[in-house]
mmCIF file of N, CA and C in Angstrom:
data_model
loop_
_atom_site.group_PDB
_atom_site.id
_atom_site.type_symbol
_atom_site.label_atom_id
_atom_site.label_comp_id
_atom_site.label_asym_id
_atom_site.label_seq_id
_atom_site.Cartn_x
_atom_site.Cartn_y
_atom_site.Cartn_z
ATOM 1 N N UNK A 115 -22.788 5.278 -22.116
ATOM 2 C CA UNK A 115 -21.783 5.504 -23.127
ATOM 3 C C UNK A 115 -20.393 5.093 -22.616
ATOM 4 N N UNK A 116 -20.127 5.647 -21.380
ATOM 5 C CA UNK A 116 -18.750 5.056 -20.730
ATOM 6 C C UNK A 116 -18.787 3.746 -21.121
ATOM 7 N N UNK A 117 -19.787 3.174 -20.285
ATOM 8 C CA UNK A 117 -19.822 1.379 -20.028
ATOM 9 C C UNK A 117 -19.360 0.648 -21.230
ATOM 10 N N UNK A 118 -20.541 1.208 -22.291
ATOM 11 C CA UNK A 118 -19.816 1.063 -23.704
ATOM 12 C C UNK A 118 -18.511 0.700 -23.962
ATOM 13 N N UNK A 119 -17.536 1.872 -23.994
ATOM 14 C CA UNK A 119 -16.219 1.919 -24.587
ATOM 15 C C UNK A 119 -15.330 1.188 -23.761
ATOM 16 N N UNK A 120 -16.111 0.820 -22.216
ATOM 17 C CA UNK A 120 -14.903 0.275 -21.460
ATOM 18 C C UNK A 120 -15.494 -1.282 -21.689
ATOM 19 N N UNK A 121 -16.060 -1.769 -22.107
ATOM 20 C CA UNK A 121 -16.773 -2.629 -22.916
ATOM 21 C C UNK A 121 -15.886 -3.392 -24.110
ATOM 22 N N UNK A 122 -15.614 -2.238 -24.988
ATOM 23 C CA UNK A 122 -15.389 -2.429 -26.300
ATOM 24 C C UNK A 122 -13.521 -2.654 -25.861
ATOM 25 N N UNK A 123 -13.126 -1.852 -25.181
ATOM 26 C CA UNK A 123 -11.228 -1.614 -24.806
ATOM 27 C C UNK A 123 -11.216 -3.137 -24.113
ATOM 28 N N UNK A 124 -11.960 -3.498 -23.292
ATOM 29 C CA UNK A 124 -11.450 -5.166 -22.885
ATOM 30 C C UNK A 124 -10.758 -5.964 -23.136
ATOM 31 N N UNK A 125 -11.484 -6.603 -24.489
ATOM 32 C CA UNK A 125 -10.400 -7.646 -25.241
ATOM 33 C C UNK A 125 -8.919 -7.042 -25.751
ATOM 34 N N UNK A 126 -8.855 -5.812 -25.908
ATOM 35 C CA UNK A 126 -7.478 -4.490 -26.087
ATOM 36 C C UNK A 126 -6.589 -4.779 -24.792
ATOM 37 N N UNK A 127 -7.662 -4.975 -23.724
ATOM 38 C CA UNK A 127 -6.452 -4.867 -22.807
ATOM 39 C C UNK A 127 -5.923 -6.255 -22.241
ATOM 40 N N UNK A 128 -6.719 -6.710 -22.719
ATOM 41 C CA UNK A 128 -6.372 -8.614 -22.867
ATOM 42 C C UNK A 128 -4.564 -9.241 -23.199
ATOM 43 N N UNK A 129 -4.845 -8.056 -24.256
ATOM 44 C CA UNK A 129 -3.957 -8.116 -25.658
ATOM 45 C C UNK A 129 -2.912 -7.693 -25.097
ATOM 46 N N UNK A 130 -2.764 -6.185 -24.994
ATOM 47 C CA UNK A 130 -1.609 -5.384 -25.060
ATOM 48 C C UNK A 130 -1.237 -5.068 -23.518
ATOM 49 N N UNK A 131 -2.533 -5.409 -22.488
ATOM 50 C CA UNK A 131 -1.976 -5.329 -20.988
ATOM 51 C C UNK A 131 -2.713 -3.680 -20.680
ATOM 52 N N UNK A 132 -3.366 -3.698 -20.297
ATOM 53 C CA UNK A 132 -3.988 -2.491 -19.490
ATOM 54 C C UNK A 132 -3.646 -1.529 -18.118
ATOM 55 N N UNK A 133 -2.405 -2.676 -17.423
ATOM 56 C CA UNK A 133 -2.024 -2.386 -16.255
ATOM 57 C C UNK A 133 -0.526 -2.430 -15.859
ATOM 58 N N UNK A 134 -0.372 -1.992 -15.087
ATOM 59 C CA UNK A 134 1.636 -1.540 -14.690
ATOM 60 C C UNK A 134 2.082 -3.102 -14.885
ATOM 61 N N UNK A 135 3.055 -3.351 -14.565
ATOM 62 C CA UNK A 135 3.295 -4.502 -14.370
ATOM 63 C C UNK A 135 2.380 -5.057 -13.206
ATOM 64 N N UNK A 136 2.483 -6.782 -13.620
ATOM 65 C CA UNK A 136 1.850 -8.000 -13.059
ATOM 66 C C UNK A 136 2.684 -8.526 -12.344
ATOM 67 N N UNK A 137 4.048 -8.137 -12.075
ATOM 68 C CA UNK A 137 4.625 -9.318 -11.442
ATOM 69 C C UNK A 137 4.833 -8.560 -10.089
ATOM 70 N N UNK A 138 4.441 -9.565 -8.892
ATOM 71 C CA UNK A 138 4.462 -9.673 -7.753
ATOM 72 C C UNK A 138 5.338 -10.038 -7.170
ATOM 73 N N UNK A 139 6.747 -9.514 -5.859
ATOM 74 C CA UNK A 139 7.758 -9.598 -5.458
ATOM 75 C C UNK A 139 7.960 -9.231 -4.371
ATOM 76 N N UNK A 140 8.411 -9.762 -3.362
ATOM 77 C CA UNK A 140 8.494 -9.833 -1.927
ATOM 78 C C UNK A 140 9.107 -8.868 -1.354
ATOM 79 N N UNK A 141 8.284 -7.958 -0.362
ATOM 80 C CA UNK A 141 8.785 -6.583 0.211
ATOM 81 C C UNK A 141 8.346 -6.567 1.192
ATOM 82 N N UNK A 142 9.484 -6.295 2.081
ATOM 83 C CA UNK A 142 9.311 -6.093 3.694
ATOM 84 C C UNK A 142 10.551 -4.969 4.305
ATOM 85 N N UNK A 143 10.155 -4.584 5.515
ATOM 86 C CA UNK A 143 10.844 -3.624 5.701
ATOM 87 C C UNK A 143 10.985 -3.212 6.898
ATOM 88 N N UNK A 144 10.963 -2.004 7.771
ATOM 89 C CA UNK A 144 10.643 -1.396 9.157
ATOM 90 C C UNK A 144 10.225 -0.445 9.078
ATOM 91 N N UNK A 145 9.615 -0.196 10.305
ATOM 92 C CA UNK A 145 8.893 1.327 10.220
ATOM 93 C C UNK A 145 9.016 1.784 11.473
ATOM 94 N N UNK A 146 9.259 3.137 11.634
ATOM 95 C CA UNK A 146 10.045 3.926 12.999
ATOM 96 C C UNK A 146 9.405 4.863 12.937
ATOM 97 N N UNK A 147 9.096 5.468 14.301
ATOM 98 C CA UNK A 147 8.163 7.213 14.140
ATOM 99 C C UNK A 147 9.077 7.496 15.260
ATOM 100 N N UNK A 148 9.900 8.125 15.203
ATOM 101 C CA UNK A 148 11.103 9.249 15.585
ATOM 102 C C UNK A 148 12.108 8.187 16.176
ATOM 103 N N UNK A 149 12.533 7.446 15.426
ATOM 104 C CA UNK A 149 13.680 6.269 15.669
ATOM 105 C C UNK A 149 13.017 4.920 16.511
ATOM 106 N N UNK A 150 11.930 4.840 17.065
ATOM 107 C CA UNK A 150 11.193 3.875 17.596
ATOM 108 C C UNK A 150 10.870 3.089 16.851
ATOM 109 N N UNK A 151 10.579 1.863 16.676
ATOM 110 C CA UNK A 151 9.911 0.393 16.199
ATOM 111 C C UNK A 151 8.487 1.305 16.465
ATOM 112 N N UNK A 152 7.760 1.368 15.599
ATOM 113 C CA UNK A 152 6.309 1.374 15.275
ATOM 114 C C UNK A 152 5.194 0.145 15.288
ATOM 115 N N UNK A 153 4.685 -0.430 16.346
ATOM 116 C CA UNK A 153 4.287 -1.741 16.512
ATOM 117 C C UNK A 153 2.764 -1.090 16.099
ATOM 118 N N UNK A 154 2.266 -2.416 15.443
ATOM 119 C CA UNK A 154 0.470 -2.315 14.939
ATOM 120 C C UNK A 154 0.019 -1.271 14.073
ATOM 121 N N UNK A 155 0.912 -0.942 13.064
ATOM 122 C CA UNK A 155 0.444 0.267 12.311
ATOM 123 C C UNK A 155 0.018 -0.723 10.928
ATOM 124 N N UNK A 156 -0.929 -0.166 9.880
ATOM 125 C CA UNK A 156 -0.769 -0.659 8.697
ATOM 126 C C UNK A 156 -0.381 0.141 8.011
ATOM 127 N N UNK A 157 0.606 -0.814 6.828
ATOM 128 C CA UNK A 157 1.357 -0.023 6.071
ATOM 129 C C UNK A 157 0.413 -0.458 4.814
ATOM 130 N N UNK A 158 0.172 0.486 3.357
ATOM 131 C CA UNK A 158 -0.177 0.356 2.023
ATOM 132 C C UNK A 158 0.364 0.658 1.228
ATOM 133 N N UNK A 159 0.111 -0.102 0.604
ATOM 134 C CA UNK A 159 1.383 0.417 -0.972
ATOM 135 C C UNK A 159 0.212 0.158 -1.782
ATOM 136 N N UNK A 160 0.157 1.240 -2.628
ATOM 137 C CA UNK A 160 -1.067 1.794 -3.974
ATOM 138 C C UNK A 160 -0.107 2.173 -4.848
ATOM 139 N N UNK A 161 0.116 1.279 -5.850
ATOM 140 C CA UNK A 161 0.707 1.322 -6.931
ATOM 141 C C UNK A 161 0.371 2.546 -7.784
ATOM 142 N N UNK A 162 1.469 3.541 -8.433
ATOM 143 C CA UNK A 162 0.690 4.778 -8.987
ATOM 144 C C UNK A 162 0.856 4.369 -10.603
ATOM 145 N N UNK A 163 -0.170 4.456 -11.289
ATOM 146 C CA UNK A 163 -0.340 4.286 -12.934
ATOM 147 C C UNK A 163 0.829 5.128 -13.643
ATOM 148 N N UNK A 164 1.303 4.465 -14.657
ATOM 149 C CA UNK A 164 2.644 5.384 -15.175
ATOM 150 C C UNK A 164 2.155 5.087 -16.649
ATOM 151 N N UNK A 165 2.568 6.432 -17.110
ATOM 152 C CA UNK A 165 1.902 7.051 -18.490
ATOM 153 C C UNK A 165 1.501 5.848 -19.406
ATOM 154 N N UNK A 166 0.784 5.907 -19.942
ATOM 155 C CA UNK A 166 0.034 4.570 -20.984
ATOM 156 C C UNK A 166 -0.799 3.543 -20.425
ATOM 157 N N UNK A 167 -0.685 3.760 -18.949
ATOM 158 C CA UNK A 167 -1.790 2.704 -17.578
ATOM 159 C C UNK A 167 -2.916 3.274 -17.837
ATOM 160 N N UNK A 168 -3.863 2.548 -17.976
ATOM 161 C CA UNK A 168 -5.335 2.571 -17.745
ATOM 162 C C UNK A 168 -5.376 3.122 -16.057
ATOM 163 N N UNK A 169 -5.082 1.818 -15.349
ATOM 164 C CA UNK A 169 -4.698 1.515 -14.271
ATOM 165 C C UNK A 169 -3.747 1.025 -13.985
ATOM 166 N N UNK A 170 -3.417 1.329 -12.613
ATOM 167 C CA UNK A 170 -1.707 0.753 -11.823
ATOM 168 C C UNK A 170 -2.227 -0.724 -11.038
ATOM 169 N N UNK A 171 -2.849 -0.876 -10.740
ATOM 170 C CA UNK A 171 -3.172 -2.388 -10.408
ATOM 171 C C UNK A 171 -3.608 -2.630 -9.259
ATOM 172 N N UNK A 172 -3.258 -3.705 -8.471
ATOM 173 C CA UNK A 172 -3.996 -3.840 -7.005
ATOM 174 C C UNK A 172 -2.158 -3.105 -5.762
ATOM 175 N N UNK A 173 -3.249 -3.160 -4.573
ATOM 176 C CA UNK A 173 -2.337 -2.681 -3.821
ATOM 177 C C UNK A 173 -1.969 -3.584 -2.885
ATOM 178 N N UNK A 174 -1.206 -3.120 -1.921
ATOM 179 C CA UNK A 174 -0.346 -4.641 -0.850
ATOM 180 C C UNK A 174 -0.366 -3.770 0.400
ATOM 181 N N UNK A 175 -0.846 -4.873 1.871
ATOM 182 C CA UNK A 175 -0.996 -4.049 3.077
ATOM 183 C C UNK A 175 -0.074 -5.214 4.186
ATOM 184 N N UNK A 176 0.178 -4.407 5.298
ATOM 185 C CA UNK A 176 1.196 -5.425 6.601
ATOM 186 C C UNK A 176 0.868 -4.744 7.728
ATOM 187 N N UNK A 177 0.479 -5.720 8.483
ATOM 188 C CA UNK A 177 0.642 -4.911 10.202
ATOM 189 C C UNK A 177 2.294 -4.569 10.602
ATOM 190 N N UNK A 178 2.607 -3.779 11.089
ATOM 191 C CA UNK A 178 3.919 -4.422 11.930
ATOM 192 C C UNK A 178 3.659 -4.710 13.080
ATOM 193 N N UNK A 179 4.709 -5.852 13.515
ATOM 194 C CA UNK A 179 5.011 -6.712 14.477
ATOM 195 C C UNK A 179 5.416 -5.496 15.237
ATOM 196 N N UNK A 180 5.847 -6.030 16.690
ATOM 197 C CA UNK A 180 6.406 -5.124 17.722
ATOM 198 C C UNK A 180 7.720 -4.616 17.763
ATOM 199 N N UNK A 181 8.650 -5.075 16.757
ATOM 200 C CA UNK A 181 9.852 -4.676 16.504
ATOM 201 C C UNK A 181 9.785 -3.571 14.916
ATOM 202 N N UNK A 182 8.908 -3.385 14.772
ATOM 203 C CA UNK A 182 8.308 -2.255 13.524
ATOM 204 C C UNK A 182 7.924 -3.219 11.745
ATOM 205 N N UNK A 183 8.214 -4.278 12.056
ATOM 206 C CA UNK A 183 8.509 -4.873 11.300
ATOM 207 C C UNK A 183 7.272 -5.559 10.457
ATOM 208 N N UNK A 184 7.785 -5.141 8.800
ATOM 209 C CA UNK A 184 6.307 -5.491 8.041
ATOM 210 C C UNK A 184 6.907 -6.823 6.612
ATOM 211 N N UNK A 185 5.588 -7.056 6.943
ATOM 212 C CA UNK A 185 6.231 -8.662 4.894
ATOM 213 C C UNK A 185 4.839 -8.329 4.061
ATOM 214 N N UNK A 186 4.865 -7.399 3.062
ATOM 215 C CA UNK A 186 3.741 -7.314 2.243
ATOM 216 C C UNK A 186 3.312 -8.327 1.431
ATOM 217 N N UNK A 187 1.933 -8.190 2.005
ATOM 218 C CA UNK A 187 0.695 -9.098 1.168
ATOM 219 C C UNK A 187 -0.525 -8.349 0.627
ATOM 220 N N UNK A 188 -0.406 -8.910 -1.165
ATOM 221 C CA UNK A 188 -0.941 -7.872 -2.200
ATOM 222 C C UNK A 188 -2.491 -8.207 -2.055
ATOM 223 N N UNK A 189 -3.072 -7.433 -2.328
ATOM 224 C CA UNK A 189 -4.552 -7.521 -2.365
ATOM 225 C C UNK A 189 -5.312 -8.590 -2.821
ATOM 226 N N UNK A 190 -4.620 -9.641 -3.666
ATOM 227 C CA UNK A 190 -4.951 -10.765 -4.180
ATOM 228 C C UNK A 190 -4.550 -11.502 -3.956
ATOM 229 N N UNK A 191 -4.043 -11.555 -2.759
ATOM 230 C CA UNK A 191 -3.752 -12.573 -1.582
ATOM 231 C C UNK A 191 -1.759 -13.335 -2.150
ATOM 232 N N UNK A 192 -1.120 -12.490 -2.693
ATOM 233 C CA UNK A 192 -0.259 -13.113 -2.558
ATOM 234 C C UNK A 192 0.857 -12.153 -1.884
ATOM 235 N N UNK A 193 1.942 -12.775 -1.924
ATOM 236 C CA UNK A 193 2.799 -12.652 -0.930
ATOM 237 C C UNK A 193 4.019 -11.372 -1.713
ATOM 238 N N UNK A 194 3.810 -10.018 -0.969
ATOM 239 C CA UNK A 194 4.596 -8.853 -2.106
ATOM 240 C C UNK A 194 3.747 -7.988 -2.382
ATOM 241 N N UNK A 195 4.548 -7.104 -3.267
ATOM 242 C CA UNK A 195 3.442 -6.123 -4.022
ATOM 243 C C UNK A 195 4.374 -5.986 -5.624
ATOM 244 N N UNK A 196 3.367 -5.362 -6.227
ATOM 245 C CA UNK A 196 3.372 -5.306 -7.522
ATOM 246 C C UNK A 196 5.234 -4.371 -7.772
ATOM 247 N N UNK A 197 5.769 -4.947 -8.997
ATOM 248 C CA UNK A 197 6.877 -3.693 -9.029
ATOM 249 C C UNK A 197 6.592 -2.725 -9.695
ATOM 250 N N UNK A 198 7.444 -1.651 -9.462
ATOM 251 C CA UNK A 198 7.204 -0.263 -9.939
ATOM 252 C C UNK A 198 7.006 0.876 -8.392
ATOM 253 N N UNK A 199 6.531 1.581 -8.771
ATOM 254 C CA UNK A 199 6.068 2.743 -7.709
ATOM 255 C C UNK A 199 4.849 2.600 -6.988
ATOM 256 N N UNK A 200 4.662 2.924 -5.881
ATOM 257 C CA UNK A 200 3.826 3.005 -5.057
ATOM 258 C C UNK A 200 4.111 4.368 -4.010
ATOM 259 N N UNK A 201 2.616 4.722 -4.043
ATOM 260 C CA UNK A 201 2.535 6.014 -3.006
ATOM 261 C C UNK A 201 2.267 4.832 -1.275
ATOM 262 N N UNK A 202 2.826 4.956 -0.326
ATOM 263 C CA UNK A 202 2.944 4.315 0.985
ATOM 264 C C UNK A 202 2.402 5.424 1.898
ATOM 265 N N UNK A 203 1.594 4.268 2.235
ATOM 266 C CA UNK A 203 0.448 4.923 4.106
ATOM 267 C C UNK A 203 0.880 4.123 5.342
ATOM 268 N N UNK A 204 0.940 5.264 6.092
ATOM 269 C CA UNK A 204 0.974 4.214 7.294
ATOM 270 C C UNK A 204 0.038 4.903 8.572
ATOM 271 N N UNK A 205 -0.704 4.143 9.001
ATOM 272 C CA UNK A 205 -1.722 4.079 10.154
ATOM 273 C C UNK A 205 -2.110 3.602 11.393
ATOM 274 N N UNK A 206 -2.183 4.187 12.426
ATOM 275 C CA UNK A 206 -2.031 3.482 13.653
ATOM 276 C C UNK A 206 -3.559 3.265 14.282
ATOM 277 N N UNK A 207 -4.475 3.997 13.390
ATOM 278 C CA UNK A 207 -6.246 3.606 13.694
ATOM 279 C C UNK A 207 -6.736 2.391 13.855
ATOM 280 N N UNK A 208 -6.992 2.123 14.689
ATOM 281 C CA UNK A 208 -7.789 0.978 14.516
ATOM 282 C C UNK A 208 -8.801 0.586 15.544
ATOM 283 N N UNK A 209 -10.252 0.182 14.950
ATOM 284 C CA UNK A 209 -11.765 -0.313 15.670
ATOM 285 C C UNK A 209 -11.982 -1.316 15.764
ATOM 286 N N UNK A 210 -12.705 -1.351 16.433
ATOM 287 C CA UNK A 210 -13.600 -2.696 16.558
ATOM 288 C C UNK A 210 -14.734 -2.646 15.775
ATOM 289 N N UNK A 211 -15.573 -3.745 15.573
ATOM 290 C CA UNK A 211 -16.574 -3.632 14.665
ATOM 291 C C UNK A 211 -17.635 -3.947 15.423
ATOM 292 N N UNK A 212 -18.519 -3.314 15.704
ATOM 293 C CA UNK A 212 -19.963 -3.420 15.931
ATOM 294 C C UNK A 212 -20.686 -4.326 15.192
ATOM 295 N N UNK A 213 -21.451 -5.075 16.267
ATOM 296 C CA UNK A 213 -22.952 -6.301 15.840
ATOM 297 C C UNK A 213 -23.443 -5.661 14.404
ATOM 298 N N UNK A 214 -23.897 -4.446 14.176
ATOM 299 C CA UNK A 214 -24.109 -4.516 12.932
ATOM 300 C C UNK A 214 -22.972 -3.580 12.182
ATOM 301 N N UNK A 215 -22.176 -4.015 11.941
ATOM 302 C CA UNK A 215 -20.852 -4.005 10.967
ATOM 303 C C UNK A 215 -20.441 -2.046 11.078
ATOM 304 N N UNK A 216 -21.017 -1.851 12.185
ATOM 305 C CA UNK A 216 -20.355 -0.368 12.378
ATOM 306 C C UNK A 216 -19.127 -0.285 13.042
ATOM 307 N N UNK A 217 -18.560 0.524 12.429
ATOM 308 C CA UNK A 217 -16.630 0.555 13.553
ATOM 309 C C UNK A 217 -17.271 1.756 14.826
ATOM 310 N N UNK A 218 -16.600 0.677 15.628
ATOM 311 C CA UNK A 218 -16.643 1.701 17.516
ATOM 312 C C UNK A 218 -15.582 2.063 17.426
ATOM 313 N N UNK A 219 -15.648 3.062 18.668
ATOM 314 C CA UNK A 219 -14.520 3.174 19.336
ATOM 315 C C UNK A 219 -13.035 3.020 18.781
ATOM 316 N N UNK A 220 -12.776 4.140 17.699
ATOM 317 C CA UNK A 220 -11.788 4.520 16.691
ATOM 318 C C UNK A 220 -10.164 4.710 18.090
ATOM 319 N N UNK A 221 -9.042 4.321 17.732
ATOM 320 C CA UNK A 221 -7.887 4.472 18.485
ATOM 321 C C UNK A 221 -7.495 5.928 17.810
ATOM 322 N N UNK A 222 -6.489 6.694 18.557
ATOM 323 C CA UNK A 222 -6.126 8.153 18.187
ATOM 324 C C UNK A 222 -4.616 7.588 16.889
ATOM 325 N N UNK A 223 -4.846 8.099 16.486
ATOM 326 C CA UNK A 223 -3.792 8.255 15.277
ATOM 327 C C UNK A 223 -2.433 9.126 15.597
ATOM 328 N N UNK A 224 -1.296 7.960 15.386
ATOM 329 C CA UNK A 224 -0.045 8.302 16.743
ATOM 330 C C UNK A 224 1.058 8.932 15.223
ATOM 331 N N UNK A 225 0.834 8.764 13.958
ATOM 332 C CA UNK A 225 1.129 9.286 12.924
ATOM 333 C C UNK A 225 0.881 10.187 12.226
ATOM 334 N N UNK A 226 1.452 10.978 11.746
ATOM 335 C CA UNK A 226 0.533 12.068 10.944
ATOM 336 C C UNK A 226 0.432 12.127 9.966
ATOM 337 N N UNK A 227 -0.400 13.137 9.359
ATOM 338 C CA UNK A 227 -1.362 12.865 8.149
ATOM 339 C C UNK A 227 -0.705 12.830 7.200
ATOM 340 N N UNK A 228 0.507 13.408 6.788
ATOM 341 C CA UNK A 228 1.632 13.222 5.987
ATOM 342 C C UNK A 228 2.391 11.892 5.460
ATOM 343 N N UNK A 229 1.630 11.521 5.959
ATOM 344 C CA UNK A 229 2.244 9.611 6.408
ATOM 345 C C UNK A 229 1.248 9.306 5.762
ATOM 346 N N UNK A 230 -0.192 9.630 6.311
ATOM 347 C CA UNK A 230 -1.332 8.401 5.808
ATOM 348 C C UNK A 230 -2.444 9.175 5.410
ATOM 349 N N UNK A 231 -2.777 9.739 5.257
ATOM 350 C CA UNK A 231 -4.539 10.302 4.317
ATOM 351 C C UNK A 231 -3.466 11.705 3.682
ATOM 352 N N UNK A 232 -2.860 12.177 4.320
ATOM 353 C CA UNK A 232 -2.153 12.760 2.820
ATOM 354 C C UNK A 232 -0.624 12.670 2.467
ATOM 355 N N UNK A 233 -0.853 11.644 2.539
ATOM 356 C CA UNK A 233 0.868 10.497 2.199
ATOM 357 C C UNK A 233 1.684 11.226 0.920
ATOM 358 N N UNK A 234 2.634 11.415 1.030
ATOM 359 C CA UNK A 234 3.573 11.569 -0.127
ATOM 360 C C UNK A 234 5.137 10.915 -0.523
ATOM 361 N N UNK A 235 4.909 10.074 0.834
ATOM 362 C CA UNK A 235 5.980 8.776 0.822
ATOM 363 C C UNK A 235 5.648 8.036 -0.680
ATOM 364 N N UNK A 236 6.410 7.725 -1.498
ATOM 365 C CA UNK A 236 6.634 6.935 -2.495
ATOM 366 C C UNK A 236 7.759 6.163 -2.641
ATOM 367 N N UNK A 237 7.476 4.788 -2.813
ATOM 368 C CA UNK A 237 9.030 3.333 -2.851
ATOM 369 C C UNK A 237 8.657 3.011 -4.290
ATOM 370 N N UNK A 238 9.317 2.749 -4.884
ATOM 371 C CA UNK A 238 10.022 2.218 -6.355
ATOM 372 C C UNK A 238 10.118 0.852 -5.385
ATOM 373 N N UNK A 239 9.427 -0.521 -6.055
ATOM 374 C CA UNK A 239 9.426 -1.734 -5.933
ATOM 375 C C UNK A 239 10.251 -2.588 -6.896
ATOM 376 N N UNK A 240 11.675 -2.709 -6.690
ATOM 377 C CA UNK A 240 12.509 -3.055 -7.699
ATOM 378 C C UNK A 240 12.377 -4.570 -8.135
ATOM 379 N N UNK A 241 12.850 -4.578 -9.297
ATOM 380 C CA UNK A 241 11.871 -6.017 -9.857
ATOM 381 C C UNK A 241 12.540 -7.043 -9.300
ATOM 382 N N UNK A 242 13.890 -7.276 -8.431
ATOM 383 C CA UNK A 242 13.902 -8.544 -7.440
ATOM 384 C C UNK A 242 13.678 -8.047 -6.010
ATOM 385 N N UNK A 243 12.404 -7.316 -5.635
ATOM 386 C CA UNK A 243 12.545 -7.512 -4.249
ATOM 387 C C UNK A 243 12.780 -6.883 -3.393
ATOM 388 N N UNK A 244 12.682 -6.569 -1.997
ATOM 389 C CA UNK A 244 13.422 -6.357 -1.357
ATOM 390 C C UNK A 244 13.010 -6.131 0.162
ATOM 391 N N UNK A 245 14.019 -6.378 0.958
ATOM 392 C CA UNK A 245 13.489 -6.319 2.477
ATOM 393 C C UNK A 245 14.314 -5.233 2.968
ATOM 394 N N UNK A 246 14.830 -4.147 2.589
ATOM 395 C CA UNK A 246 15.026 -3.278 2.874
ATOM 396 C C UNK A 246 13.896 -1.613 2.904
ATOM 397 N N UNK A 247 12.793 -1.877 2.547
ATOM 398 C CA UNK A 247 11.503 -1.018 2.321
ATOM 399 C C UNK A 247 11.298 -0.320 4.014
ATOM 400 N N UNK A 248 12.559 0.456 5.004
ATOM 401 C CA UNK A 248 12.520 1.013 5.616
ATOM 402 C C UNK A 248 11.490 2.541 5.348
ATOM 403 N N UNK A 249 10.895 2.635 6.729
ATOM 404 C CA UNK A 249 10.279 4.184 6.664
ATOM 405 C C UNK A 249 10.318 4.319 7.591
ATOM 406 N N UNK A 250 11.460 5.672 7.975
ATOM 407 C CA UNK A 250 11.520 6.183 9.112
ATOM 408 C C UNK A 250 10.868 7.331 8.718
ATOM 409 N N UNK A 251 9.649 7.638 9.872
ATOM 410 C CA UNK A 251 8.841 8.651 10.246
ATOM 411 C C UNK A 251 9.315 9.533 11.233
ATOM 412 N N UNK A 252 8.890 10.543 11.187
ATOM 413 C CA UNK A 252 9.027 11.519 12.206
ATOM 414 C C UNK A 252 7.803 12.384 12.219
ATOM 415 N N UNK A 253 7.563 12.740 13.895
ATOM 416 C CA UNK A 253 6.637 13.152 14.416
ATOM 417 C C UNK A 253 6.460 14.973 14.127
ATOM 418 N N UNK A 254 7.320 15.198 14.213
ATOM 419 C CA UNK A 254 7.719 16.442 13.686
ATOM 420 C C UNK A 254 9.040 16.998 12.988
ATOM 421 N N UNK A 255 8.628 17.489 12.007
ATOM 422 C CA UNK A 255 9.403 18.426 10.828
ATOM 423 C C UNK A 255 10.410 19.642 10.947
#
């Protein structure tokens, strides 16, 4: 019955647009955990749906460089992330992948959870742009 109706809303959302905005715009920024350059973390931006969204759209991820420094690239391979709002993660985990596609040997997580699995950082992606998308973190509150 779902499948159905999301079936039938398709060509609707063809029409009238089903999703936040489409336009994609170049965002970069720094990232600091207690005034330090944050090197090798990934940052995400998950666009949040705003009233009348089906859905908010695809999301945009960046390593930073060794000077903290990130240039977002959206999930559909282009260069930015979507404008509007986004809830932002940032993560310092990272594995290797095992012969059969299992992750080893997980790194300790130098951020806290407030930051990234229960993030409440949110950036407004203004519709020209911007390389000012600073997040200074702190280790403790």
């Amino acid at each position: 019955m779902m499948v159905a109706r999301i079936v039938a809303l398709a060509p609707l959302c063809l029409l009238v647009g089903c999703f936040g905005s489409d336009k994609i715009v170049p965002v970069s920024g720094r990232v600091t955990l207690d005034g330090e350059p944050l090197s090798g973390a990934v940052v995400g931006y998950e666009p949040i749906a705003q009233e009348g969204d089906l859905e908010a759209g695809y999301g945009s991820y960046a390593r930073t460089d060794d000077d903290g420094r990130y240039t977002l690239r959206s999930l559909n391979n282009e260069d930015g992330a979507l404008v509007g709002q986004h809830r932002v993660s940032v993560s310092t985990v990272v594995g290797k992948e095992g012969p059969n596609g299992e992750i080893l040997g997980l790194t300790k997580e130098r951020v806290p959870s407030r930051y990234n699995n229960d993030t409440q950082l949110v950036i407004e992606v203004p519709e020209g742009g911007t390389d000012e998308a600073n997040l200074e973190l702190e280790s403790r509150r």
